[in-house]
Short mmCIF file of C-alpha atoms (C1' of nucleotides) in Angstrom, two decimals:
data_model
loop_
_atom_site.label_atom_id
_atom_site.label_comp_id
_atom_site.label_asym_id
_atom_site.label_seq_id
_atom_site.Cartn_x
_atom_site.Cartn_y
_atom_site.Cartn_z
CA UNK A 1 0.35 4.56 11.90
CA UNK A 2 2.40 3.16 14.74
CA UNK A 3 2.38 -0.55 15.38
CA UNK A 4 0.25 -1.49 18.35
CA UNK A 5 2.62 -4.18 19.56
CA UNK A 6 5.51 -1.77 19.38
CA UNK A 7 3.59 0.72 21.50
CA UNK A 8 2.80 -1.99 24.04
CA UNK A 9 6.39 -3.12 24.31
CA UNK A 10 8.01 0.32 24.32
CA UNK A 11 5.44 2.56 25.89
CA UNK A 12 7.80 4.84 27.85
CA UNK A 13 10.12 5.29 24.90
CA UNK A 14 7.23 6.05 22.54
CA UNK A 15 5.89 8.68 24.94
CA UNK A 16 9.31 10.26 25.33
CA UNK A 17 9.80 10.49 21.60
CA UNK A 18 6.31 11.79 20.92
CA UNK A 19 7.10 14.58 23.38
CA UNK A 20 9.83 15.87 21.06
CA UNK A 21 7.14 16.16 18.40
CA UNK A 22 5.10 18.24 20.85
CA UNK A 23 2.17 15.89 20.61
CA UNK A 24 -0.03 16.76 23.55
CA UNK A 25 -2.51 13.95 24.16
CA UNK A 26 0.02 11.19 23.77
CA UNK A 27 -0.29 9.63 27.18
CA UNK A 28 -4.08 9.68 27.30
CA UNK A 29 -4.45 8.18 23.85
CA UNK A 30 -1.80 5.55 24.32
CA UNK A 31 -3.13 4.40 27.66
CA UNK A 32 -6.57 4.17 26.13
CA UNK A 33 -5.22 2.19 23.18
CA UNK A 34 -3.48 -0.33 25.42
CA UNK A 35 -6.56 -0.67 27.56
CA UNK A 36 -8.74 -1.25 24.52
CA UNK A 37 -6.27 -3.76 23.18
CA UNK A 38 -6.48 -5.72 26.41
CA UNK A 39 -10.24 -5.77 26.09
CA UNK A 40 -9.90 -6.75 22.47
CA UNK A 41 -7.74 -9.75 23.32
CA UNK A 42 -10.07 -10.92 26.05
CA UNK A 43 -13.09 -10.51 23.79
CA UNK A 44 -11.49 -12.39 20.99
CA UNK A 45 -10.43 -15.18 23.30
CA UNK A 46 -14.02 -15.61 24.50
CA UNK A 47 -15.33 -15.47 20.96
CA UNK A 48 -12.79 -17.98 19.72
CA UNK A 49 -13.69 -20.41 22.49
CA UNK A 50 -17.36 -20.24 21.54
CA UNK A 51 -16.56 -20.67 17.88
CA UNK A 52 -14.41 -23.68 18.68
CA UNK A 53 -17.27 -25.20 20.64
CA UNK A 54 -19.73 -24.54 17.82
CA UNK A 55 -17.33 -26.06 15.31
CA UNK A 56 -17.08 -29.24 17.35
CA UNK A 57 -20.86 -29.55 17.60
CA UNK A 58 -21.31 -28.90 13.89
CA UNK A 59 -18.84 -31.65 13.15
CA UNK A 60 -20.66 -34.05 15.49
CA UNK A 61 -23.98 -33.28 13.84
CA UNK A 62 -22.46 -34.12 10.50
CA UNK A 63 -21.28 -37.48 11.76
CA UNK A 64 -24.59 -38.26 13.45
CA UNK A 65 -26.52 -37.42 10.27
CA UNK A 66 -24.25 -39.66 8.28
CA UNK A 67 -24.80 -42.48 10.76
CA UNK A 68 -28.55 -41.96 10.46
CA UNK A 69 -28.99 -40.89 14.10
CA UNK A 70 -31.35 -38.07 13.33
CA UNK A 71 -32.78 -37.60 16.77
CA UNK A 72 -29.41 -37.25 18.46
CA UNK A 73 -28.47 -34.73 15.82
CA UNK A 74 -31.54 -32.69 16.60
CA UNK A 75 -30.57 -32.61 20.27
CA UNK A 76 -27.15 -31.26 19.34
CA UNK A 77 -28.71 -28.66 17.10
CA UNK A 78 -30.66 -27.32 20.04
CA UNK A 79 -27.42 -26.55 21.84
CA UNK A 80 -26.18 -24.20 19.16
CA UNK A 81 -28.83 -21.49 19.40
CA UNK A 82 -27.38 -20.02 22.56
CA UNK A 83 -23.82 -20.27 21.25
CA UNK A 84 -24.75 -18.44 18.08
CA UNK A 85 -26.26 -15.59 19.99
CA UNK A 86 -23.22 -15.20 22.22
CA UNK A 87 -20.94 -15.46 19.22
CA UNK A 88 -22.80 -12.71 17.43
CA UNK A 89 -22.63 -10.38 20.42
CA UNK A 90 -18.93 -10.94 20.90
CA UNK A 91 -18.21 -10.46 17.20
CA UNK A 92 -20.02 -7.14 17.25
CA UNK A 93 -18.20 -6.05 20.38
CA UNK A 94 -14.88 -7.03 18.82
CA UNK A 95 -15.59 -5.08 15.67
CA UNK A 96 -16.48 -1.98 17.60
CA UNK A 97 -13.37 -2.24 19.82
CA UNK A 98 -11.16 -2.65 16.78
CA UNK A 99 -12.69 0.45 15.23
CA UNK A 100 -12.08 2.42 18.40
CA UNK A 101 -8.44 1.34 18.47
CA UNK A 102 -8.00 2.26 14.83
CA UNK A 103 -9.59 5.68 15.34
CA UNK A 104 -7.19 6.41 18.16
CA UNK A 105 -4.10 5.06 16.45
CA UNK A 106 -4.53 7.20 13.36
CA UNK A 107 -4.35 10.28 15.59
CA UNK A 108 -0.88 9.43 16.85
CA UNK A 109 2.00 10.87 14.82
CA UNK A 110 5.14 8.94 14.04
CA UNK A 111 7.81 8.78 16.69
CA UNK A 112 10.76 10.97 15.68
CA UNK A 113 14.12 9.34 15.25
CA UNK A 114 16.58 9.91 18.08
CA UNK A 115 18.55 12.11 15.68
CA UNK A 116 15.76 14.69 15.52
CA UNK A 117 16.63 18.00 17.22
CA UNK A 118 14.24 19.29 19.86
CA UNK A 119 12.24 22.39 19.05
CA UNK A 120 8.87 23.78 18.20
CA UNK A 121 9.13 26.20 15.30
CA UNK A 122 11.01 26.45 12.01
CA UNK A 123 13.58 28.63 13.81
CA UNK A 124 14.61 25.54 15.77
CA UNK A 125 15.53 23.56 12.67
CA UNK A 126 19.17 22.61 12.45
CA UNK A 127 21.10 23.96 9.46
CA UNK A 128 23.15 21.00 8.27
CA UNK A 129 25.05 22.88 5.60
CA UNK A 130 24.88 25.72 3.12
CA UNK A 131 26.35 25.31 -0.34
CA UNK A 132 26.97 27.54 -3.36
CA UNK A 133 27.35 31.30 -3.36
CA UNK A 134 24.51 33.76 -3.29
CA UNK A 135 24.65 35.90 -6.43
CA UNK A 136 25.06 39.68 -6.42
CA UNK A 137 22.21 40.98 -8.54
CA UNK A 138 22.39 44.05 -10.73
CA UNK A 139 20.69 47.23 -9.55
CA UNK A 140 17.50 46.76 -11.59
CA UNK A 141 16.90 43.18 -10.43
CA UNK A 142 13.30 42.28 -9.63
CA UNK A 143 11.39 39.35 -8.08
CA UNK A 144 10.36 36.48 -10.34
CA UNK A 145 6.72 37.55 -10.60
CA UNK A 146 7.90 40.66 -12.42
CA UNK A 147 10.34 38.69 -14.58
CA UNK A 148 7.63 36.25 -15.68
CA UNK A 149 5.53 39.17 -16.87
CA UNK A 150 8.42 41.07 -18.40
CA UNK A 151 9.49 38.09 -20.54
CA UNK A 152 5.96 36.74 -21.00
CA UNK A 153 6.75 33.41 -19.37
CA UNK A 154 3.84 32.92 -17.01
CA UNK A 155 0.38 34.50 -17.01
CA UNK A 156 -1.07 34.38 -13.53
CA UNK A 157 -4.13 36.49 -14.39
CA UNK A 158 -5.05 34.23 -17.27
CA UNK A 159 -4.93 31.29 -14.87
CA UNK A 160 -7.42 33.13 -12.66
CA UNK A 161 -9.72 33.54 -15.66
CA UNK A 162 -9.49 29.86 -16.62
CA UNK A 163 -9.58 28.35 -13.16
CA UNK A 164 -8.68 30.53 -10.21
CA UNK A 165 -5.71 31.89 -8.27
CA UNK A 166 -2.82 29.46 -7.93
CA UNK A 167 -3.29 27.93 -11.39
CA UNK A 168 -0.71 29.69 -13.56
CA UNK A 169 -0.54 29.48 -17.33
CA UNK A 170 2.99 28.92 -18.67
CA UNK A 171 3.77 30.29 -22.11
CA UNK A 172 6.51 30.11 -24.70
CA UNK A 173 9.92 29.82 -23.08
CA UNK A 174 8.17 29.58 -19.70
CA UNK A 175 6.34 26.45 -20.83
CA UNK A 176 9.47 25.13 -22.47
CA UNK A 177 11.45 25.64 -19.28
CA UNK A 178 8.86 23.57 -17.38
CA UNK A 179 9.16 20.73 -19.86
CA UNK A 180 12.95 20.97 -19.78
CA UNK A 181 13.09 20.72 -16.00
CA UNK A 182 10.70 17.75 -15.94
CA UNK A 183 12.76 15.85 -18.48
CA UNK A 184 16.03 16.77 -16.82
CA UNK A 185 14.82 15.64 -13.38
CA UNK A 186 13.44 12.38 -14.75
CA UNK A 187 16.62 11.62 -16.69
CA UNK A 188 18.71 12.26 -13.58
CA UNK A 189 16.52 10.01 -11.45
CA UNK A 190 16.61 7.24 -14.04
CA UNK A 191 20.40 7.49 -14.19
CA UNK A 192 20.46 7.18 -10.39
CA UNK A 193 18.60 3.87 -10.61
CA UNK A 194 15.01 4.98 -10.08
CA UNK A 195 12.37 3.26 -12.19
CA UNK A 196 10.19 5.86 -13.87
CA UNK A 197 6.47 5.51 -13.15
CA UNK A 198 3.65 7.46 -14.70
CA UNK A 199 0.79 6.97 -12.24
CA UNK A 200 -2.81 8.17 -12.24
CA UNK A 201 -3.18 11.64 -10.78
CA UNK A 202 -6.50 10.78 -9.16
CA UNK A 203 -6.69 8.12 -6.49
CA UNK A 204 -9.45 6.35 -4.63
CA UNK A 205 -10.23 6.55 -0.95
CA UNK A 206 -8.21 3.44 -0.05
CA UNK A 207 -5.06 4.93 -1.50
CA UNK A 208 -5.56 8.31 0.14
CA UNK A 209 -6.11 6.57 3.42
CA UNK A 210 -3.09 4.28 3.14
CA UNK A 211 -0.57 7.08 2.73
CA UNK A 212 -2.23 9.11 5.46
CA UNK A 213 -3.91 11.93 3.54
CA UNK A 214 -7.15 10.63 4.97
CA UNK A 215 -8.69 10.96 7.40
CA UNK A 216 -6.89 13.99 8.82
CA UNK A 217 -5.99 16.01 5.71
CA UNK A 218 -9.22 15.66 3.81
CA UNK A 219 -9.64 19.42 3.37
CA UNK A 220 -6.27 19.79 1.70
CA UNK A 221 -7.14 17.64 -1.29
CA UNK A 222 -9.42 18.36 -4.22
CA UNK A 223 -12.20 15.81 -4.18
CA UNK A 224 -14.13 14.66 -7.27
CA UNK A 225 -17.21 13.73 -5.36
CA UNK A 226 -19.30 12.01 -8.01
CA UNK A 227 -16.71 9.27 -8.37
CA UNK A 228 -15.16 9.73 -4.94
CA UNK A 229 -11.67 10.29 -6.35
CA UNK A 230 -9.03 12.60 -4.93
CA UNK A 231 -6.61 14.68 -6.98
CA UNK A 232 -3.19 13.75 -5.70
CA UNK A 233 -1.25 16.30 -3.61
CA UNK A 234 1.98 14.50 -4.56
CA UNK A 235 3.09 11.50 -6.63
CA UNK A 236 4.02 9.90 -3.34
CA UNK A 237 0.39 8.85 -2.96
CA UNK A 238 -0.07 6.70 -6.09
CA UNK A 239 3.55 5.50 -6.21
CA UNK A 240 3.71 4.41 -2.59
CA UNK A 241 0.30 2.75 -2.95
CA UNK A 242 1.74 0.46 -5.60
CA UNK A 243 3.15 -1.39 -2.60
CA UNK A 244 -0.08 -1.55 -0.63
CA UNK A 245 -0.83 -5.13 0.46
CA UNK A 246 2.37 -6.36 -1.12
CA UNK A 247 4.87 -8.78 0.39
CA UNK A 248 8.28 -8.14 -1.13
CA UNK A 249 11.25 -10.45 -1.26
CA UNK A 250 14.40 -9.30 0.45
CA UNK A 251 16.09 -9.40 -2.95
CA UNK A 252 13.63 -6.75 -4.20
CA UNK A 253 15.34 -4.15 -2.01
CA UNK A 254 15.96 -1.36 -2.52
CA UNK A 255 12.78 -0.54 -4.43
CA UNK A 256 13.49 2.76 -6.19
CA UNK A 257 10.72 4.54 -8.09
CA UNK A 258 10.38 8.04 -9.45
CA UNK A 259 7.54 9.81 -11.13
CA UNK A 260 6.53 13.13 -12.54
CA UNK A 261 2.99 14.34 -11.86
CA UNK A 262 1.12 17.56 -11.45
CA UNK A 263 0.26 18.04 -7.77
CA UNK A 264 -2.90 19.63 -6.43
CA UNK A 265 -3.21 21.34 -3.08
CA UNK A 266 -6.08 23.39 -1.77
CA UNK A 267 -3.81 25.07 0.81
CA UNK A 268 -6.66 26.80 2.61
CA UNK A 269 -5.86 29.97 4.50
CA UNK A 270 -2.60 31.09 2.93
CA UNK A 271 -1.88 34.73 2.13
CA UNK A 272 0.69 37.49 1.64
CA UNK A 273 4.23 37.28 0.31
CA UNK A 274 4.34 33.54 0.99
CA UNK A 275 1.92 32.93 -1.85
CA UNK A 276 3.11 35.61 -4.25
CA UNK A 277 4.02 34.44 -7.76
CA UNK A 278 5.30 30.88 -7.77
CA UNK A 279 5.85 30.61 -4.05
CA UNK A 280 2.71 28.62 -3.41
CA UNK A 281 0.31 27.20 -5.98
CA UNK A 282 -2.78 25.03 -6.13
CA UNK A 283 -1.38 23.13 -9.10
CA UNK A 284 2.31 22.57 -9.61
CA UNK A 285 4.68 20.04 -11.11
CA UNK A 286 6.95 17.78 -9.12
CA UNK A 287 9.20 14.81 -9.62
CA UNK A 288 9.05 12.53 -6.63
CA UNK A 289 11.50 9.80 -5.62
CA UNK A 290 10.32 6.91 -3.47
CA UNK A 291 12.29 4.08 -1.91
CA UNK A 292 11.21 1.01 0.01
CA UNK A 293 14.06 -0.54 1.93
CA UNK A 294 15.11 -3.07 4.51
CA UNK A 295 14.69 -1.55 7.99
CA UNK A 296 18.44 -1.83 8.61
CA UNK A 297 19.22 0.28 5.58
CA UNK A 298 16.68 3.08 5.67
CA UNK A 299 18.86 5.72 7.33
CA UNK A 300 21.71 5.10 4.91
CA UNK A 301 19.14 5.43 2.15
CA UNK A 302 17.90 8.71 3.58
CA UNK A 303 21.42 10.15 3.39
CA UNK A 304 21.80 8.81 -0.15
CA UNK A 305 18.57 10.50 -1.20
CA UNK A 306 19.56 13.76 0.44
CA UNK A 307 22.88 13.72 -1.39
CA UNK A 308 21.10 12.91 -4.62
CA UNK A 309 18.88 15.99 -4.30
CA UNK A 310 21.90 18.10 -3.38
CA UNK A 311 23.72 16.90 -6.49
CA UNK A 312 20.90 18.22 -8.69
CA UNK A 313 20.86 21.60 -6.98
CA UNK A 314 24.62 21.83 -7.49
CA UNK A 315 24.28 21.05 -11.19
CA UNK A 316 21.64 23.75 -11.47
CA UNK A 317 24.15 26.13 -9.84
CA UNK A 318 21.65 27.19 -7.20
CA UNK A 319 22.82 28.21 -3.73
CA UNK A 320 21.00 26.03 -1.22
CA UNK A 321 20.98 24.91 2.36
CA UNK A 322 19.95 21.70 4.04
CA UNK A 323 17.89 21.68 7.22
CA UNK A 324 17.27 18.88 9.62
CA UNK A 325 13.78 19.53 10.87
CA UNK A 326 13.11 19.80 14.57
CA UNK A 327 10.38 17.75 16.23
CA UNK A 328 7.80 20.52 16.12
CA UNK A 329 8.25 21.31 12.42
CA UNK A 330 8.18 17.72 11.18
CA UNK A 331 5.26 16.23 9.35
CA UNK A 332 2.86 13.85 11.06
CA UNK A 333 4.19 10.72 9.38
CA UNK A 334 7.92 11.37 9.35
CA UNK A 335 10.62 9.95 11.61
CA UNK A 336 13.36 12.19 10.22
CA UNK A 337 13.13 14.91 7.57
CA UNK A 338 15.64 17.01 5.70
CA UNK A 339 14.36 20.10 3.94
CA UNK A 340 16.34 21.56 1.06
CA UNK A 341 15.92 25.27 0.46
CA UNK A 342 17.21 27.33 -2.45
CA UNK A 343 18.15 30.97 -2.21
CA UNK A 344 15.80 33.30 -3.98
CA UNK A 345 18.06 36.26 -4.64
CA UNK A 346 15.49 38.92 -5.41
CA UNK A 347 13.08 37.95 -2.64
CA UNK A 348 16.13 37.52 -0.41
CA UNK A 349 14.72 34.44 1.26
CA UNK A 350 15.10 30.68 1.31
CA UNK A 351 12.45 28.67 -0.54
CA UNK A 352 11.77 25.04 0.29
CA UNK A 353 12.14 22.93 -2.86
CA UNK A 354 12.51 19.46 -1.42
CA UNK A 355 11.64 17.51 1.64
CA UNK A 356 13.30 14.14 2.08
CA UNK A 357 11.90 11.87 4.79
CA UNK A 358 12.22 8.47 6.33
CA UNK A 359 8.87 7.17 7.52
CA UNK A 360 10.29 3.93 8.92
CA UNK A 361 7.25 1.63 9.31
CA UNK A 362 4.70 4.40 9.81
CA UNK A 363 3.44 4.30 6.21
CA UNK A 364 4.13 0.64 5.54
CA UNK A 365 2.05 -0.35 8.55
CA UNK A 366 -1.04 1.23 7.04
CA UNK A 367 -0.05 0.05 3.57
CA UNK A 368 0.67 -3.47 4.81
CA UNK A 369 3.87 -3.39 2.78
CA UNK A 370 5.99 -6.20 4.14
CA UNK A 371 8.86 -8.42 3.19
CA UNK A 372 9.94 -11.91 4.05
CA UNK A 373 13.25 -11.78 5.87
CA UNK A 374 16.08 -14.28 5.82
CA UNK A 375 14.56 -15.88 8.92
CA UNK A 376 11.33 -16.52 7.00
CA UNK A 377 9.39 -14.03 9.08
CA UNK A 378 7.18 -11.46 7.44
CA UNK A 379 7.84 -7.95 8.70
CA UNK A 380 7.18 -4.34 7.72
CA UNK A 381 9.54 -2.62 5.29
CA UNK A 382 10.65 1.00 5.64
CA UNK A 383 9.49 3.68 3.22
CA UNK A 384 11.13 6.95 2.25
CA UNK A 385 10.41 9.68 -0.21
CA UNK A 386 11.61 13.03 -1.36
CA UNK A 387 11.00 15.71 -3.95
CA UNK A 388 13.56 15.70 -6.74
CA UNK A 389 12.35 18.28 -7.37
CA UNK A 390 9.32 20.56 -7.18
CA UNK A 391 9.33 22.98 -10.10
CA UNK A 392 7.82 26.34 -9.16
CA UNK A 393 10.33 27.50 -6.59
CA UNK A 394 13.21 26.14 -8.64
CA UNK A 395 11.91 28.25 -11.52
CA UNK A 396 11.53 31.25 -9.21
CA UNK A 397 15.11 31.08 -8.02
CA UNK A 398 16.50 30.23 -11.48
CA UNK A 399 14.83 33.33 -12.88
CA UNK A 400 15.78 35.62 -10.03
CA UNK A 401 19.34 34.43 -9.46
CA UNK A 402 20.30 34.32 -13.12
CA UNK A 403 18.84 37.64 -14.21
CA UNK A 404 21.24 40.03 -15.92
CA UNK A 405 20.63 43.29 -17.77
CA UNK A 406 20.80 41.23 -21.00
CA UNK A 407 18.29 38.58 -19.90
CA UNK A 408 17.96 35.44 -17.82
CA UNK A 409 20.73 32.91 -18.27
CA UNK A 410 19.88 29.22 -18.33
CA UNK A 411 22.22 26.88 -16.40
CA UNK A 412 24.48 24.87 -18.73
CA UNK A 413 23.02 21.55 -17.71
CA UNK A 414 19.53 22.63 -18.81
CA UNK A 415 20.43 24.06 -22.21
CA UNK A 416 20.20 20.70 -24.03
CA UNK A 417 16.67 20.46 -22.67
CA UNK A 418 15.49 24.03 -23.26
CA UNK A 419 17.16 24.56 -26.60
CA UNK A 420 18.02 28.14 -25.62
CA UNK A 421 20.69 29.70 -23.40
CA UNK A 422 19.02 32.91 -22.45
CA UNK A 423 15.55 34.32 -21.97
CA UNK A 424 15.41 37.85 -23.35
"C1'" G B 1 -24.34 2.58 -22.11
"C1'" G B 2 -26.75 -2.75 -23.31
"C1'" A B 3 -26.29 -8.40 -23.08
"C1'" G B 4 -23.71 -12.66 -21.26
"C1'" A B 5 -19.65 -15.18 -18.39
"C1'" A B 6 -16.29 -15.20 -14.48
"C1'" A B 7 -13.44 -13.87 -9.66
"C1'" U B 8 -9.89 -19.74 -5.28
"C1'" G B 9 -2.84 -19.55 -2.37
"C1'" G B 10 3.41 -16.29 -6.34
"C1'" C B 11 1.10 -18.28 -11.17
"C1'" A B 12 -2.10 -21.91 -13.67
"C1'" G B 13 -6.18 -24.51 -12.13
"C1'" A B 14 -9.57 -28.52 -9.28
"C1'" G B 15 -13.27 -28.31 -5.74
"C1'" U B 16 -20.88 -27.07 -6.29
"C1'" G B 17 -23.46 -28.07 1.61
"C1'" G B 18 -19.91 -31.68 6.37
"C1'" U B 19 -12.90 -35.32 7.43
"C1'" C B 20 -11.43 -28.19 2.69
"C1'" G B 21 -7.15 -23.61 4.63
"C1'" A B 22 -8.42 -26.09 0.36
"C1'" U B 23 -6.49 -31.89 -5.03
"C1'" U B 24 -2.81 -31.20 -8.69
"C1'" G B 25 0.88 -28.82 -11.84
"C1'" C B 26 4.41 -24.83 -12.36
"C1'" G B 27 7.40 -21.58 -9.62
"C1'" G B 28 10.20 -20.76 -4.74
"C1'" C B 29 13.12 -22.99 -0.69
"C1'" A B 30 15.90 -27.25 1.55
"C1'" G B 31 18.08 -32.01 0.80
"C1'" U B 32 19.93 -36.64 -2.01
"C1'" C B 33 22.95 -37.66 -6.33
"C1'" U B 34 27.21 -34.65 -8.89
"C1'" U B 35 33.97 -31.86 -9.01
"C1'" G B 36 30.04 -28.07 -10.01
"C1'" A B 37 25.51 -27.33 -12.56
"C1'" A B 38 21.33 -29.39 -15.17
"C1'" A B 39 18.06 -33.51 -14.97
"C1'" A B 40 15.84 -36.94 -11.64
"C1'" C B 41 14.12 -38.03 -6.80
"C1'" U B 42 12.56 -36.58 -1.57
"C1'" G B 43 10.75 -33.00 1.62
"C1'" U B 44 8.86 -28.17 2.27
"C1'" U B 45 6.24 -23.71 0.73
"C1'" G B 46 -0.41 -18.34 1.91
"C1'" A B 47 -1.91 -14.32 5.39
"C1'" G B 48 -3.75 -12.42 10.07
"C1'" G B 49 -5.17 -12.97 15.33
"C1'" G B 50 -3.92 -15.74 19.72
"C1'" U B 51 -0.35 -18.57 23.11
"C1'" C B 52 5.87 -18.78 26.88
"C1'" A B 53 4.95 -22.66 23.36
"C1'" U B 54 0.97 -25.67 21.86
"C1'" A B 55 -4.10 -25.59 21.36
"C1'" C B 56 -7.60 -22.61 19.19
"C1'" C B 57 -9.95 -18.71 15.86
"C1'" U B 58 -10.50 -15.91 11.07
"C1'" C B 59 -9.69 -15.31 5.75
"C1'" C B 60 -11.49 -18.84 -1.21
"C1'" G B 61 -12.92 -10.51 -4.86
"C1'" G B 62 -15.77 -6.83 -0.79
"C1'" G B 63 -20.26 -6.61 2.23
"C1'" G B 64 -24.77 -8.99 3.96
"C1'" G B 65 -27.98 -13.44 4.42
"C1'" U B 66 -29.73 -18.90 4.68
"C1'" U B 67 -27.88 -23.32 7.65
"C1'" C B 68 -26.14 -27.07 13.32
"C1'" G B 69 -22.34 -26.59 9.29
"C1'" A B 70 -20.73 -22.34 3.29
"C1'" A B 71 -15.11 -21.84 -1.22
"C1'" U B 72 -19.80 -24.41 -2.50
"C1'" C B 73 -26.80 -21.87 -1.84
"C1'" C B 74 -29.26 -16.62 -1.89
"C1'" C B 75 -28.87 -11.03 -2.12
"C1'" U B 76 -25.77 -6.88 -3.13
"C1'" C B 77 -21.44 -4.17 -4.57
"C1'" U B 78 -16.76 -4.12 -7.13
"C1'" U B 79 -13.54 -5.85 -10.78
"C1'" U B 80 -12.18 -8.73 -15.16
"C1'" C B 81 -13.35 -11.16 -19.82
"C1'" U B 82 -16.55 -11.84 -24.42
"C1'" C B 83 -20.18 -9.63 -27.78
"C1'" C B 84 -22.85 -5.02 -29.25
"C1'" G B 85 -23.04 0.45 -29.19
"C1'" C B 86 -20.25 5.10 -28.71
"C1'" C B 87 -15.42 7.24 -28.98
"C1'" A B 88 -9.74 10.34 -28.21
#
RNA sequence: GGAGAAAUGGCAGAGUGGUCGAUUGCGGCAGUCUUGAAAACUGUUGAGGGUCAUACCUCCGGGGGUUCGAAUCCCUCUUUCUCCGCCA
């Protein structure tokens, strides 16, 4: 959520930047917000004046009672009835105006950083770099959904029986590979200075709201209605919410947390080759990295996180490319996002495995995650997060890219974790 | 699940209807002393709204109520603790 004062002070700039995100109703909503805020201030001023008056009278009554002047006190009491009524009306008006402002503000996406390329579709994303070499597969090479069946690694049909489509069952070396990747990713993150967190995988409404899943993405989360809990779509939600209503010290920066969790996404309306095999699932595993930083440092941090993710992909010997997302393809909350995509050699397409974003104050404003600066002032921190990494598409490309007539070779760095060098 | 107790500032912990946004201690910050540090002493130290800046307003777990006036009384919800029951 954007800061109201920032919008007031930088209206033209905010509108200009929202335009690169192709947000249509920007001007209407922002004008309305500013107008409501003016009304809010005036209303509060009136209300405060009445409250001040009532406070003075109440104090006088106290003194009169103490002095035994009961009759004079009664006279003063008579004055308050009208004040109370006006106070109540103004308080109600204020509450309703504040709600209106809030309802409008949550509709406004984050303003993109000035570094964000213009554009509307994924084709407009800027390719920052491409690293590694795409493998030449042998003649009999097949996509991963055939490999998982051939080597009995993943049973998609069994998942349908137990739960439904998009809930695969991993078996034997398939299950072991999952566990190996999780441990490898967590060890890497820990070595890079991230504190490992094992959070709940269900969150309450407050948490879902604070990181922006609610109100707009309600349909994308699984909802346990009896207890009003939401299954998390990413570890970002519980981990970032650790810092809800927290005032950090400047010396706490940078806050670096990582966590492994299953992630749950309803992903309504998806179909075709995009969802085949491991390409898109309702339940999948992901290691998330989160940082909270000083506003001056967040873009350096973003680059650091991007390089960190790249370093893992290099170790895994996967060809990948880095995209800087254009305005139209960015998420609602992001100010700047890099997507990392690995090459899936049998599908012959790029698969997104990580998305690294700087949210600036967009998340921390809703979270009320602040810090006390050197000047003693309390201000909003910046938040960033990224996947490091999501498992299914990594597994897909590992299986496809490393297939040989003898079997699927495991990258060297993973062997200590899997305990085997080849799947055959 | 049943019974009882509690929820106050970073922490501990006073305050049971009016001068309480809140005594005090610890912690934090600044200063005095010291070559430096410790100790001691002095000062300072919650958040939000509002204002050019003051005034001023709100917040004592959340919500509602009583009252001229609520941290303090009433209702309700949530959470924590103790005891009992059940249990991986």
